[in-house]
PDB file of C-alpha atoms in Angstrom:
ATOM      1  CA  MET A 296      -4.745  -1.252   0.548  1.00 54.00           C
ATOM      2  CA  CYS A 297      -6.283  -4.672   0.368  1.00 45.00           C
ATOM      3  CA  GLU A 298      -8.685  -5.977   3.016  1.00 44.00           C
ATOM      4  CA  MET A 299      -6.368  -8.926   3.631  1.00 39.00           C
ATOM      5  CA  LYS A 300      -4.716  -8.857   7.055  1.00 42.00           C
ATOM      6  CA  ARG A 301      -5.427  -5.276   7.906  1.00 47.00           C
ATOM      7  CA  ARG A 302      -8.806  -4.940   9.550  1.00 44.00           C
ATOM      8  CA  THR A 303      -6.523  -3.897  12.379  1.00 46.00           C
ATOM      9  CA  PHE A 304      -2.788  -3.430  12.673  1.00 47.00           C
ATOM     10  CA  LEU A 305      -2.754  -4.796  16.223  1.00 40.00           C
ATOM     11  CA  SER A 306      -0.642  -7.875  15.504  1.00 37.00           C
ATOM     12  CA  SER A 307      -0.076 -10.314  12.715  1.00 38.00           C
ATOM     13  CA  CYS A 308      -1.556 -13.156  14.723  1.00 35.00           C
ATOM     14  CA  THR A 309      -4.950 -11.426  14.885  1.00 34.00           C
ATOM     15  CA  VAL A 310      -5.269 -11.310  11.132  1.00 33.00           C
ATOM     16  CA  ALA A 311      -3.171 -14.178   9.803  1.00 34.00           C
ATOM     17  CA  ALA A 312      -6.238 -16.275   9.071  1.00 33.00           C
ATOM     18  CA  VAL A 313      -7.394 -13.810   6.436  1.00 32.00           C
ATOM     19  CA  GLY A 314      -4.370 -14.690   4.314  1.00 37.00           C
ATOM     20  CA  SER A 315      -4.228 -13.717   0.702  1.00 37.00           C
ATOM     21  CA  GLY A 316      -7.647 -14.964  -0.353  1.00 37.00           C
ATOM     22  CA  LEU A 317      -8.733 -11.602  -1.776  1.00 40.00           C
ATOM     23  CA  LEU A 318      -5.723 -11.596  -4.044  1.00 44.00           C
ATOM     24  CA  GLY A 319      -6.605 -14.921  -5.621  1.00 43.00           C
ATOM     25  CA  ALA A 320      -5.671 -18.523  -4.952  1.00 43.00           C
ATOM     26  CA  ARG A 321      -2.116 -19.539  -5.731  1.00 45.00           C
ATOM     27  CA  PRO A 322      -1.901 -21.605  -8.902  1.00 43.00           C
ATOM     28  CA  ALA A 323      -0.071 -24.836  -9.547  1.00 47.00           C
ATOM     29  CA  PRO A 324       3.729 -24.563  -9.877  1.00 52.00           C
ATOM     30  CA  ALA A 325       4.430 -21.930 -12.490  1.00 63.00           C
ATOM     31  CA  VAL A 326       6.708 -21.781 -15.461  1.00 73.00           C
ATOM     32  CA  LEU A 327       8.798 -18.698 -14.878  1.00 82.00           C
ATOM     33  CA  PRO A 328       9.196 -16.250 -17.756  1.00 88.00           C
ATOM     34  CA  GLU A 329      12.300 -15.586 -19.765  1.00 88.00           C
ATOM     35  CA  GLY A 330      13.880 -12.167 -20.063  1.00 92.00           C
ATOM     36  CA  LYS A 331      12.628 -10.708 -16.755  1.00 97.00           C
ATOM     37  CA  PRO A 332       9.828  -8.770 -18.499  1.00 97.00           C
ATOM     38  CA  PHE A 333       9.138  -6.210 -15.753  1.00 98.00           C
ATOM     39  CA  ALA A 334      12.760  -5.119 -15.834  1.00 96.00           C
ATOM     40  CA  HIS A 335      11.860  -3.118 -18.951  1.00 93.00           C
ATOM     41  CA  ALA A 336       8.653  -1.550 -17.569  1.00 97.00           C
ATOM     42  CA  LYS A 337       8.221   2.225 -17.481  1.00 96.00           C
ATOM     43  CA  LEU A 338       7.383   2.119 -13.751  1.00 98.00           C
ATOM     44  CA  ARG A 339       8.897   0.391 -10.735  1.00 98.00           C
ATOM     45  CA  MET A 340       6.251  -2.262 -10.199  1.00 98.00           C
ATOM     46  CA  SER A 341       5.721  -4.492  -7.189  1.00 98.00           C
ATOM     47  CA  ALA A 342       3.441  -7.467  -6.517  1.00 98.00           C
ATOM     48  CA  PRO A 343       2.331  -9.397  -3.416  1.00 98.00           C
ATOM     49  CA  LEU A 344       4.796 -12.086  -2.394  1.00 98.00           C
ATOM     50  CA  ASP A 345       1.974 -14.551  -1.719  1.00 97.00           C
ATOM     51  CA  TRP A 346       1.229 -14.685  -5.444  1.00 97.00           C
ATOM     52  CA  PHE A 347       4.437 -16.459  -6.308  1.00 97.00           C
ATOM     53  CA  PRO A 348       5.331 -20.172  -6.235  1.00 95.00           C
ATOM     54  CA  GLY A 349       7.641 -21.605  -3.623  1.00 95.00           C
ATOM     55  CA  ASN A 350       7.513 -23.397  -0.302  1.00 95.00           C
ATOM     56  CA  ARG A 351       9.408 -20.685   1.569  1.00 96.00           C
ATOM     57  CA  PRO A 352       9.346 -16.896   1.297  1.00 97.00           C
ATOM     58  CA  GLU A 353      12.946 -17.068   0.098  1.00 97.00           C
ATOM     59  CA  ASP A 354      11.844 -19.321  -2.768  1.00 97.00           C
ATOM     60  CA  LYS A 355       9.063 -16.914  -3.667  1.00 98.00           C
ATOM     61  CA  LEU A 356      11.594 -14.102  -3.879  1.00 98.00           C
ATOM     62  CA  GLU A 357      13.373 -16.089  -6.603  1.00 97.00           C
ATOM     63  CA  ALA A 358      10.143 -16.045  -8.613  1.00 97.00           C
ATOM     64  CA  VAL A 359       9.660 -12.305  -8.041  1.00 98.00           C
ATOM     65  CA  ALA A 360      13.148 -11.681  -9.396  1.00 98.00           C
ATOM     66  CA  ALA A 361      12.543 -13.971 -12.372  1.00 97.00           C
ATOM     67  CA  TRP A 362       9.725 -11.670 -13.490  1.00 98.00           C
ATOM     68  CA  GLY A 363      12.079  -8.703 -13.327  1.00 98.00           C
ATOM     69  CA  LEU A 364      10.121  -6.962 -10.585  1.00 98.00           C
ATOM     70  CA  PRO A 365      12.318  -4.656  -8.505  1.00 98.00           C
ATOM     71  CA  ALA A 366      10.244  -5.206  -5.372  1.00 98.00           C
ATOM     72  CA  TYR A 367       7.689  -7.348  -3.625  1.00 98.00           C
ATOM     73  CA  GLU A 368       4.810  -6.212  -1.403  1.00 98.00           C
ATOM     74  CA  TRP A 369       4.167  -8.034   1.857  1.00 97.00           C
ATOM     75  CA  LEU A 370       1.953  -6.142   4.250  1.00 96.00           C
ATOM     76  CA  TRP A 371       2.391  -8.641   7.076  1.00 96.00           C
ATOM     77  CA  PRO A 372       5.835 -10.216   6.636  1.00 96.00           C
ATOM     78  CA  VAL A 373       6.648 -13.327   8.669  1.00 95.00           C
ATOM     79  CA  GLY A 374       9.631 -15.617   8.913  1.00 94.00           C
ATOM     80  CA  ASP A 375      13.282 -14.976   9.633  1.00 96.00           C
ATOM     81  CA  PRO A 376      13.909 -11.328   8.701  1.00 97.00           C
ATOM     82  CA  ASN A 377      17.647 -11.846   8.446  1.00 97.00           C
ATOM     83  CA  SER A 378      17.234 -14.693   5.965  1.00 98.00           C
ATOM     84  CA  LEU A 379      14.624 -12.752   3.981  1.00 98.00           C
ATOM     85  CA  ARG A 380      16.794  -9.646   3.850  1.00 98.00           C
ATOM     86  CA  ALA A 381      19.857 -11.601   2.764  1.00 98.00           C
ATOM     87  CA  LYS A 382      17.923 -13.315  -0.022  1.00 98.00           C
ATOM     88  CA  ALA A 383      16.261 -10.110  -1.182  1.00 98.00           C
ATOM     89  CA  ASP A 384      19.561  -8.257  -1.212  1.00 98.00           C
ATOM     90  CA  SER A 385      21.186 -11.018  -3.246  1.00 98.00           C
ATOM     91  CA  LEU A 386      18.423 -10.667  -5.834  1.00 98.00           C
ATOM     92  CA  GLY A 387      18.353  -6.860  -5.820  1.00 98.00           C
ATOM     93  CA  LEU A 388      14.814  -6.755  -4.407  1.00 98.00           C
ATOM     94  CA  GLU A 389      13.172  -4.345  -1.987  1.00 98.00           C
ATOM     95  CA  LEU A 390      10.107  -4.773   0.186  1.00 98.00           C
ATOM     96  CA  SER A 391       7.931  -2.000  -1.246  1.00 98.00           C
ATOM     97  CA  CYS A 392       5.485  -1.523   1.638  1.00 98.00           C
ATOM     98  CA  MET A 393       4.297  -3.105   4.878  1.00 98.00           C
ATOM     99  CA  VAL A 394       1.998  -2.298   7.803  1.00 97.00           C
ATOM    100  CA  GLY A 395       2.739   0.686   9.971  1.00 98.00           C
ATOM    101  CA  ALA A 396       0.224   2.323  12.310  1.00 98.00           C
ATOM    102  CA  GLY A 397      -3.523   2.605  12.752  1.00 98.00           C
ATOM    103  CA  ALA A 398      -6.423   0.438  11.697  1.00 98.00           C
ATOM    104  CA  ILE A 399      -9.669   0.145   9.804  1.00 98.00           C
ATOM    105  CA  ALA A 400     -11.547   0.166  13.084  1.00 98.00           C
ATOM    106  CA  GLU A 401     -12.956   2.425  15.754  1.00 98.00           C
ATOM    107  CA  GLY A 402     -10.520   4.825  17.368  1.00 98.00           C
ATOM    108  CA  TRP A 403      -6.811   5.132  16.566  1.00 98.00           C
ATOM    109  CA  MET A 404      -5.676   8.422  14.998  1.00 99.00           C
ATOM    110  CA  VAL A 405      -9.106  10.033  15.277  1.00 98.00           C
ATOM    111  CA  ARG A 406      -9.086   9.443  19.038  1.00 98.00           C
ATOM    112  CA  PRO A 407      -6.362  11.137  21.141  1.00 98.00           C
ATOM    113  CA  GLU A 408      -6.645   8.463  23.832  1.00 98.00           C
ATOM    114  CA  ASP A 409      -5.338   5.982  21.245  1.00 98.00           C
ATOM    115  CA  HIS A 410      -2.323   7.986  20.106  1.00 98.00           C
ATOM    116  CA  ASP A 411       0.111   6.364  22.535  1.00 98.00           C
ATOM    117  CA  LYS A 412      -0.720   2.876  21.286  1.00 98.00           C
ATOM    118  CA  THR A 413      -0.600   4.090  17.682  1.00 98.00           C
ATOM    119  CA  VAL A 414       2.913   5.429  18.204  1.00 98.00           C
ATOM    120  CA  GLU A 415       3.975   2.228  19.949  1.00 98.00           C
ATOM    121  CA  MET A 416       2.566   0.146  17.101  1.00 98.00           C
ATOM    122  CA  PHE A 417       4.533   2.177  14.600  1.00 98.00           C
ATOM    123  CA  LYS A 418       7.762   1.745  16.552  1.00 98.00           C
ATOM    124  CA  GLN A 419       7.261  -2.021  16.669  1.00 98.00           C
ATOM    125  CA  HIS A 420       6.611  -2.337  12.946  1.00 98.00           C
ATOM    126  CA  LEU A 421       9.449   0.060  12.204  1.00 98.00           C
ATOM    127  CA  GLU A 422      11.964  -2.323  13.747  1.00 98.00           C
ATOM    128  CA  LEU A 423      10.896  -5.114  11.402  1.00 98.00           C
ATOM    129  CA  ALA A 424      10.776  -2.737   8.439  1.00 98.00           C
ATOM    130  CA  LYS A 425      14.388  -1.710   9.037  1.00 98.00           C
ATOM    131  CA  LYS A 426      15.505  -5.346   9.147  1.00 98.00           C
ATOM    132  CA  LEU A 427      13.719  -6.031   5.853  1.00 98.00           C
ATOM    133  CA  ASN A 428      14.827  -2.830   4.076  1.00 97.00           C
ATOM    134  CA  CYS A 429      11.274  -1.535   3.784  1.00 98.00           C
ATOM    135  CA  LYS A 430      11.023   2.247   3.477  1.00 98.00           C
ATOM    136  CA  ARG A 431       7.233   2.662   3.367  1.00 98.00           C
ATOM    137  CA  LEU A 432       4.779   1.817   6.127  1.00 98.00           C
ATOM    138  CA  VAL A 433       1.021   2.190   5.798  1.00 98.00           C
ATOM    139  CA  GLY A 434      -0.891   4.559   8.054  1.00 98.00           C
ATOM    140  CA  LEU A 435      -4.644   4.274   8.692  1.00 98.00           C
ATOM    141  CA  THR A 436      -6.732   6.901  10.457  1.00 98.00           C
ATOM    142  CA  GLY A 437      -9.451   4.704  11.908  1.00 98.00           C
ATOM    143  CA  ASN A 438     -13.178   5.030  11.336  1.00 98.00           C
ATOM    144  CA  ARG A 439     -15.177   8.260  11.418  1.00 98.00           C
ATOM    145  CA  ARG A 440     -16.551   9.197  14.800  1.00 98.00           C
ATOM    146  CA  THR A 441     -20.155  10.347  15.161  1.00 97.00           C
ATOM    147  CA  ASP A 442     -19.696  12.202  18.447  1.00 98.00           C
ATOM    148  CA  ILE A 443     -17.486  15.041  17.156  1.00 98.00           C
ATOM    149  CA  SER A 444     -17.033  16.964  13.914  1.00 98.00           C
ATOM    150  CA  ASP A 445     -14.826  15.959  11.014  1.00 98.00           C
ATOM    151  CA  GLU A 446     -12.736  19.052  11.699  1.00 98.00           C
ATOM    152  CA  GLU A 447     -11.991  17.913  15.236  1.00 98.00           C
ATOM    153  CA  GLN A 448     -11.122  14.429  14.020  1.00 98.00           C
ATOM    154  CA  THR A 449      -8.806  15.870  11.387  1.00 98.00           C
ATOM    155  CA  GLY A 450      -7.101  17.858  14.119  1.00 98.00           C
ATOM    156  CA  TYR A 451      -6.510  14.704  16.135  1.00 98.00           C
ATOM    157  CA  ILE A 452      -5.080  12.915  13.077  1.00 99.00           C
ATOM    158  CA  ILE A 453      -2.675  15.817  12.574  1.00 98.00           C
ATOM    159  CA  GLN A 454      -1.668  15.660  16.246  1.00 98.00           C
ATOM    160  CA  CYS A 455      -0.931  11.943  15.933  1.00 98.00           C
ATOM    161  CA  LEU A 456       1.034  12.287  12.708  1.00 98.00           C
ATOM    162  CA  LYS A 457       3.086  15.126  14.162  1.00 98.00           C
ATOM    163  CA  ARG A 458       4.232  12.630  16.789  1.00 98.00           C
ATOM    164  CA  LEU A 459       4.938   9.950  14.186  1.00 98.00           C
ATOM    165  CA  ALA A 460       6.673  12.151  11.609  1.00 98.00           C
ATOM    166  CA  PRO A 461       9.902  12.772  13.583  1.00 98.00           C
ATOM    167  CA  ILE A 462      10.228   9.035  14.220  1.00 98.00           C
ATOM    168  CA  ALA A 463       9.857   8.361  10.497  1.00 98.00           C
ATOM    169  CA  GLU A 464      12.351  11.106   9.667  1.00 98.00           C
ATOM    170  CA  ASP A 465      14.939   9.856  12.151  1.00 98.00           C
ATOM    171  CA  ASN A 466      14.666   6.345  10.717  1.00 98.00           C
ATOM    172  CA  GLU A 467      14.519   7.388   7.045  1.00 98.00           C
ATOM    173  CA  VAL A 468      11.169   5.757   6.328  1.00 98.00           C
ATOM    174  CA  THR A 469       7.910   7.183   4.984  1.00 98.00           C
ATOM    175  CA  ILE A 470       4.453   6.780   6.458  1.00 99.00           C
ATOM    176  CA  VAL A 471       1.992   6.476   3.569  1.00 99.00           C
ATOM    177  CA  MET A 472      -1.510   7.389   4.670  1.00 99.00           C
ATOM    178  CA  GLU A 473      -4.073   5.406   2.736  1.00 98.00           C
ATOM    179  CA  THR A 474      -7.379   6.789   1.532  1.00 98.00           C
ATOM    180  CA  LEU A 475     -10.034   4.051   1.331  1.00 98.00           C
ATOM    181  CA  ASN A 476     -13.465   4.031  -0.251  1.00 98.00           C
ATOM    182  CA  ALA A 477     -16.392   4.019   2.165  1.00 98.00           C
ATOM    183  CA  LEU A 478     -18.984   3.285  -0.529  1.00 97.00           C
ATOM    184  CA  VAL A 479     -18.180  -0.361  -1.285  1.00 97.00           C
ATOM    185  CA  ASP A 480     -15.425  -1.783   0.903  1.00 97.00           C
ATOM    186  CA  HIS A 481     -14.891   0.227   4.081  1.00 98.00           C
ATOM    187  CA  GLU A 482     -18.081   1.876   5.262  1.00 98.00           C
ATOM    188  CA  GLY A 483     -17.378   4.473   7.904  1.00 98.00           C
ATOM    189  CA  PHE A 484     -13.640   4.881   7.307  1.00 98.00           C
ATOM    190  CA  PHE A 485     -12.501   8.458   7.914  1.00 98.00           C
ATOM    191  CA  LEU A 486      -9.847   9.240   5.288  1.00 98.00           C
ATOM    192  CA  THR A 487     -11.449   8.813   1.881  1.00 98.00           C
ATOM    193  CA  ARG A 488     -10.661  11.750  -0.435  1.00 98.00           C
ATOM    194  CA  THR A 489      -7.471  13.006  -2.037  1.00 98.00           C
ATOM    195  CA  ASP A 490      -8.115  16.652  -1.133  1.00 98.00           C
ATOM    196  CA  GLN A 491      -8.772  15.638   2.463  1.00 98.00           C
ATOM    197  CA  ALA A 492      -5.447  13.755   2.613  1.00 98.00           C
ATOM    198  CA  VAL A 493      -3.514  16.565   0.921  1.00 98.00           C
ATOM    199  CA  ALA A 494      -4.811  19.073   3.460  1.00 98.00           C
ATOM    200  CA  ILE A 495      -3.443  16.866   6.235  1.00 98.00           C
ATOM    201  CA  MET A 496      -0.102  16.462   4.440  1.00 98.00           C
ATOM    202  CA  LYS A 497       0.256  20.241   4.217  1.00 98.00           C
ATOM    203  CA  GLU A 498      -0.311  20.592   7.945  1.00 98.00           C
ATOM    204  CA  ILE A 499       2.232  17.879   8.776  1.00 98.00           C
ATOM    205  CA  ASN A 500       4.749  19.350   6.323  1.00 98.00           C
ATOM    206  CA  SER A 501       7.118  16.387   6.487  1.00 98.00           C
ATOM    207  CA  PRO A 502       8.813  14.661   3.532  1.00 98.00           C
ATOM    208  CA  ASN A 503       8.331  11.426   5.467  1.00 98.00           C
ATOM    209  CA  VAL A 504       4.524  11.514   5.628  1.00 98.00           C
ATOM    210  CA  LYS A 505       2.794  11.059   2.291  1.00 98.00           C
ATOM    211  CA  ILE A 506      -0.303   9.525   0.690  1.00 99.00           C
ATOM    212  CA  LEU A 507      -0.838   5.963  -0.428  1.00 99.00           C
ATOM    213  CA  PHE A 508      -2.894   6.573  -3.568  1.00 98.00           C
ATOM    214  CA  ASP A 509      -4.952   3.438  -4.173  1.00 98.00           C
ATOM    215  CA  ILE A 510      -6.309   3.836  -7.691  1.00 98.00           C
ATOM    216  CA  TYR A 511      -9.164   1.383  -7.125  1.00 98.00           C
ATOM    217  CA  HIS A 512     -10.375   3.139  -3.985  1.00 98.00           C
ATOM    218  CA  GLN A 513     -10.103   6.595  -5.498  1.00 98.00           C
ATOM    219  CA  GLN A 514     -11.971   5.626  -8.644  1.00 98.00           C
ATOM    220  CA  ILE A 515     -14.890   4.568  -6.460  1.00 98.00           C
ATOM    221  CA  THR A 516     -14.728   7.573  -4.140  1.00 98.00           C
ATOM    222  CA  GLU A 517     -14.054  10.452  -6.491  1.00 98.00           C
ATOM    223  CA  GLY A 518     -12.935   9.446  -9.993  1.00 98.00           C
ATOM    224  CA  ASN A 519     -10.676  12.042 -11.627  1.00 98.00           C
ATOM    225  CA  VAL A 520      -7.792   9.639 -11.094  1.00 98.00           C
ATOM    226  CA  ILE A 521      -5.285  11.130 -13.538  1.00 98.00           C
ATOM    227  CA  ARG A 522      -5.976  14.759 -12.610  1.00 98.00           C
ATOM    228  CA  ASN A 523      -5.768  13.991  -8.896  1.00 98.00           C
ATOM    229  CA  LEU A 524      -2.518  12.058  -9.097  1.00 98.00           C
ATOM    230  CA  ARG A 525      -0.900  14.628 -11.396  1.00 98.00           C
ATOM    231  CA  GLU A 526      -1.853  17.619  -9.292  1.00 98.00           C
ATOM    232  CA  ASN A 527      -0.858  15.988  -6.017  1.00 98.00           C
ATOM    233  CA  ILE A 528       2.106  13.817  -6.968  1.00 98.00           C
ATOM    234  CA  THR A 529       4.458  15.629  -4.573  1.00 98.00           C
ATOM    235  CA  HIS A 530       2.302  14.317  -1.720  1.00 98.00           C
ATOM    236  CA  ILE A 531       2.091  10.725  -3.010  1.00 98.00           C
ATOM    237  CA  GLY A 532       4.540   8.143  -1.681  1.00 98.00           C
ATOM    238  CA  HIS A 533       3.088   4.858  -2.953  1.00 98.00           C
ATOM    239  CA  PHE A 534       0.454   3.524  -5.371  1.00 99.00           C
ATOM    240  CA  HIS A 535      -1.843   0.505  -5.261  1.00 98.00           C
ATOM    241  CA  VAL A 536      -3.345  -0.896  -8.440  1.00 98.00           C
ATOM    242  CA  ALA A 537      -6.605  -2.738  -9.175  1.00 98.00           C
ATOM    243  CA  ASP A 538      -9.396  -2.222 -11.675  1.00 98.00           C
ATOM    244  CA  ASN A 539     -12.998  -1.321 -10.878  1.00 98.00           C
ATOM    245  CA  PRO A 540     -15.495  -2.904 -10.507  1.00 98.00           C
ATOM    246  CA  GLY A 541     -14.297  -6.251  -9.220  1.00 97.00           C
ATOM    247  CA  ARG A 542     -10.864  -5.296  -7.900  1.00 98.00           C
ATOM    248  CA  GLN A 543      -9.185  -7.504 -10.477  1.00 98.00           C
ATOM    249  CA  GLU A 544      -6.151  -6.894 -12.688  1.00 98.00           C
ATOM    250  CA  PRO A 545      -5.836  -3.928 -15.079  1.00 98.00           C
ATOM    251  CA  GLY A 546      -8.016  -4.376 -18.152  1.00 98.00           C
ATOM    252  CA  THR A 547     -10.948  -6.042 -16.415  1.00 98.00           C
ATOM    253  CA  GLY A 548     -12.879  -2.877 -15.595  1.00 98.00           C
ATOM    254  CA  GLU A 549     -13.459   0.744 -16.435  1.00 98.00           C
ATOM    255  CA  LEU A 550     -10.025   2.221 -15.686  1.00 98.00           C
ATOM    256  CA  ASN A 551      -7.703   3.066 -18.587  1.00 98.00           C
ATOM    257  CA  TYR A 552      -4.464   1.783 -17.111  1.00 98.00           C
ATOM    258  CA  ALA A 553      -2.358   2.578 -20.168  1.00 98.00           C
ATOM    259  CA  ASN A 554      -3.189   6.259 -19.657  1.00 98.00           C
ATOM    260  CA  ILE A 555      -2.894   6.049 -15.874  1.00 98.00           C
ATOM    261  CA  PHE A 556       0.549   4.427 -15.983  1.00 98.00           C
ATOM    262  CA  ASN A 557       1.670   6.973 -18.567  1.00 98.00           C
ATOM    263  CA  ALA A 558       0.430   9.806 -16.369  1.00 98.00           C
ATOM    264  CA  ILE A 559       2.317   8.492 -13.345  1.00 98.00           C
ATOM    265  CA  LYS A 560       5.481   8.164 -15.425  1.00 98.00           C
ATOM    266  CA  GLU A 561       5.118  11.670 -16.837  1.00 98.00           C
ATOM    267  CA  THR A 562       5.029  13.185 -13.350  1.00 98.00           C
ATOM    268  CA  GLY A 563       8.562  11.933 -12.722  1.00 98.00           C
ATOM    269  CA  TYR A 564       7.416   9.712  -9.859  1.00 98.00           C
ATOM    270  CA  ASP A 565      10.151   7.187  -9.060  1.00 97.00           C
ATOM    271  CA  GLY A 566       8.567   5.236  -6.205  1.00 98.00           C
ATOM    272  CA  PHE A 567       6.807   1.900  -6.369  1.00 98.00           C
ATOM    273  CA  VAL A 568       3.487   1.063  -8.012  1.00 98.00           C
ATOM    274  CA  ALA A 569       2.184  -2.090  -6.338  1.00 98.00           C
ATOM    275  CA  LEU A 570      -0.398  -4.484  -7.683  1.00 98.00           C
ATOM    276  CA  GLU A 571      -3.085  -5.199  -5.116  1.00 98.00           C
ATOM    277  CA  CYS A 572      -5.741  -7.023  -7.047  1.00 98.00           C
ATOM    278  CA  GLY A 573      -7.339 -10.380  -7.663  1.00 97.00           C
ATOM    279  CA  HIS A 574      -6.844 -12.665 -10.640  1.00 97.00           C
ATOM    280  CA  SER A 575      -9.838 -12.832 -12.985  1.00 97.00           C
ATOM    281  CA  THR A 576      -8.559 -16.170 -14.327  1.00 97.00           C
ATOM    282  CA  GLY A 577      -7.349 -17.461 -10.982  1.00 95.00           C
ATOM    283  CA  ASN A 578      -3.809 -17.341 -12.316  1.00 95.00           C
ATOM    284  CA  TYR A 579      -1.272 -14.787 -11.135  1.00 97.00           C
ATOM    285  CA  GLU A 580       0.767 -15.177 -14.340  1.00 97.00           C
ATOM    286  CA  ASP A 581      -2.195 -13.928 -16.368  1.00 97.00           C
ATOM    287  CA  THR A 582      -2.485 -10.957 -14.007  1.00 98.00           C
ATOM    288  CA  LEU A 583       1.166 -10.031 -14.462  1.00 98.00           C
ATOM    289  CA  ASN A 584       1.049 -10.465 -18.234  1.00 97.00           C
ATOM    290  CA  ALA A 585      -2.150  -8.389 -18.441  1.00 97.00           C
ATOM    291  CA  THR A 586      -0.440  -5.603 -16.466  1.00 98.00           C
ATOM    292  CA  LEU A 587       2.589  -5.687 -18.743  1.00 97.00           C
ATOM    293  CA  LYS A 588       0.402  -4.772 -21.717  1.00 97.00           C
ATOM    294  CA  TYR A 589      -0.371  -1.398 -20.129  1.00 98.00           C
ATOM    295  CA  LEU A 590       3.266  -0.712 -19.283  1.00 97.00           C
ATOM    296  CA  ALA A 591       4.571  -0.972 -22.833  1.00 87.00           C
TER     297      ALA A 591
END
C-alpha cells in the first residue's frame, strides 16, 4: 500500500494533503487509447483514480473505462458516493480497494486498548465501501511495540481480527491485511513477512480476512515473490504492483513482471491486481503502456 493518505486511517481530512504525489504528477490532458487495451489483459488490473484526466471523479472514471480497466483504486474516496456509484455502474467499473482499519502508527491492532476504535473505524469505512461497491478494505496492524514480545502482539492482532471478521462476513467484504517493508519505507511496522501474515490468517480462519500482497514491499522484505504468492494464494485477497528499487512502473527495476503476472494467472487467482507505483517518465500513459507489455 502506498504511503499516500495512509499514515493513519483516522480520517480523510488528516491525510488529504498528502494527495497522490507519490504516484506521480498528473499529466496534461491525455489522448485516450483505442480498443480498451486492458480489456484483453490476462489479469483483472486496477489503477489509482487520481492518475486519470478529468475535473471530477466521474470524468476520471470515463478515462479508466476507456483503457479497458475493470476497476479503479481509490484508497480515500471523496465526493458524492451515489453519483460515483451510478457512474461506475454505468461503465461496468468496480472500486478495487479502499481504506479499512488500523494505521501505520503506534498502537491499533497490536494494542488491545485500541481495538474498540479500530472496530469503529472499520464500521465507518464499511458504510462508504458498501455505497461505492468496494469489496476489499485494507487492514494495518500498527507499529511493533518494544514493551512486549512479538508473540503477544500477534495474539492481540488475532483478537482484533476475530472481532472484525464477523462484521466483514455479514457485510460480504474482505479485510486485506497488508504486509509492509520496514527496511526502506516503514521502519518499525509490525506485519512485514508473508509467513507471519499466513500464520495469522490460519488462526482467524475466515474467508473474509486475507492478505494484501504488495509485490514491491515483499521484494524488499523477503524476495521469493513467485514462490510465496504461489504457495499462499488461497490467503491472498489483493495485489499491489510496483518495481524495486524506485517504486516505479513494471520494467524499471529488478522484478520480472512478465513471470510474476504469469504466476499469478496460473494460480487461478481472479481478484484484482492494482498498480500502486510512480511514473518514471512523469506520464501515467507510459506507466499503463509499460504494464501492458508484461500482460501480453
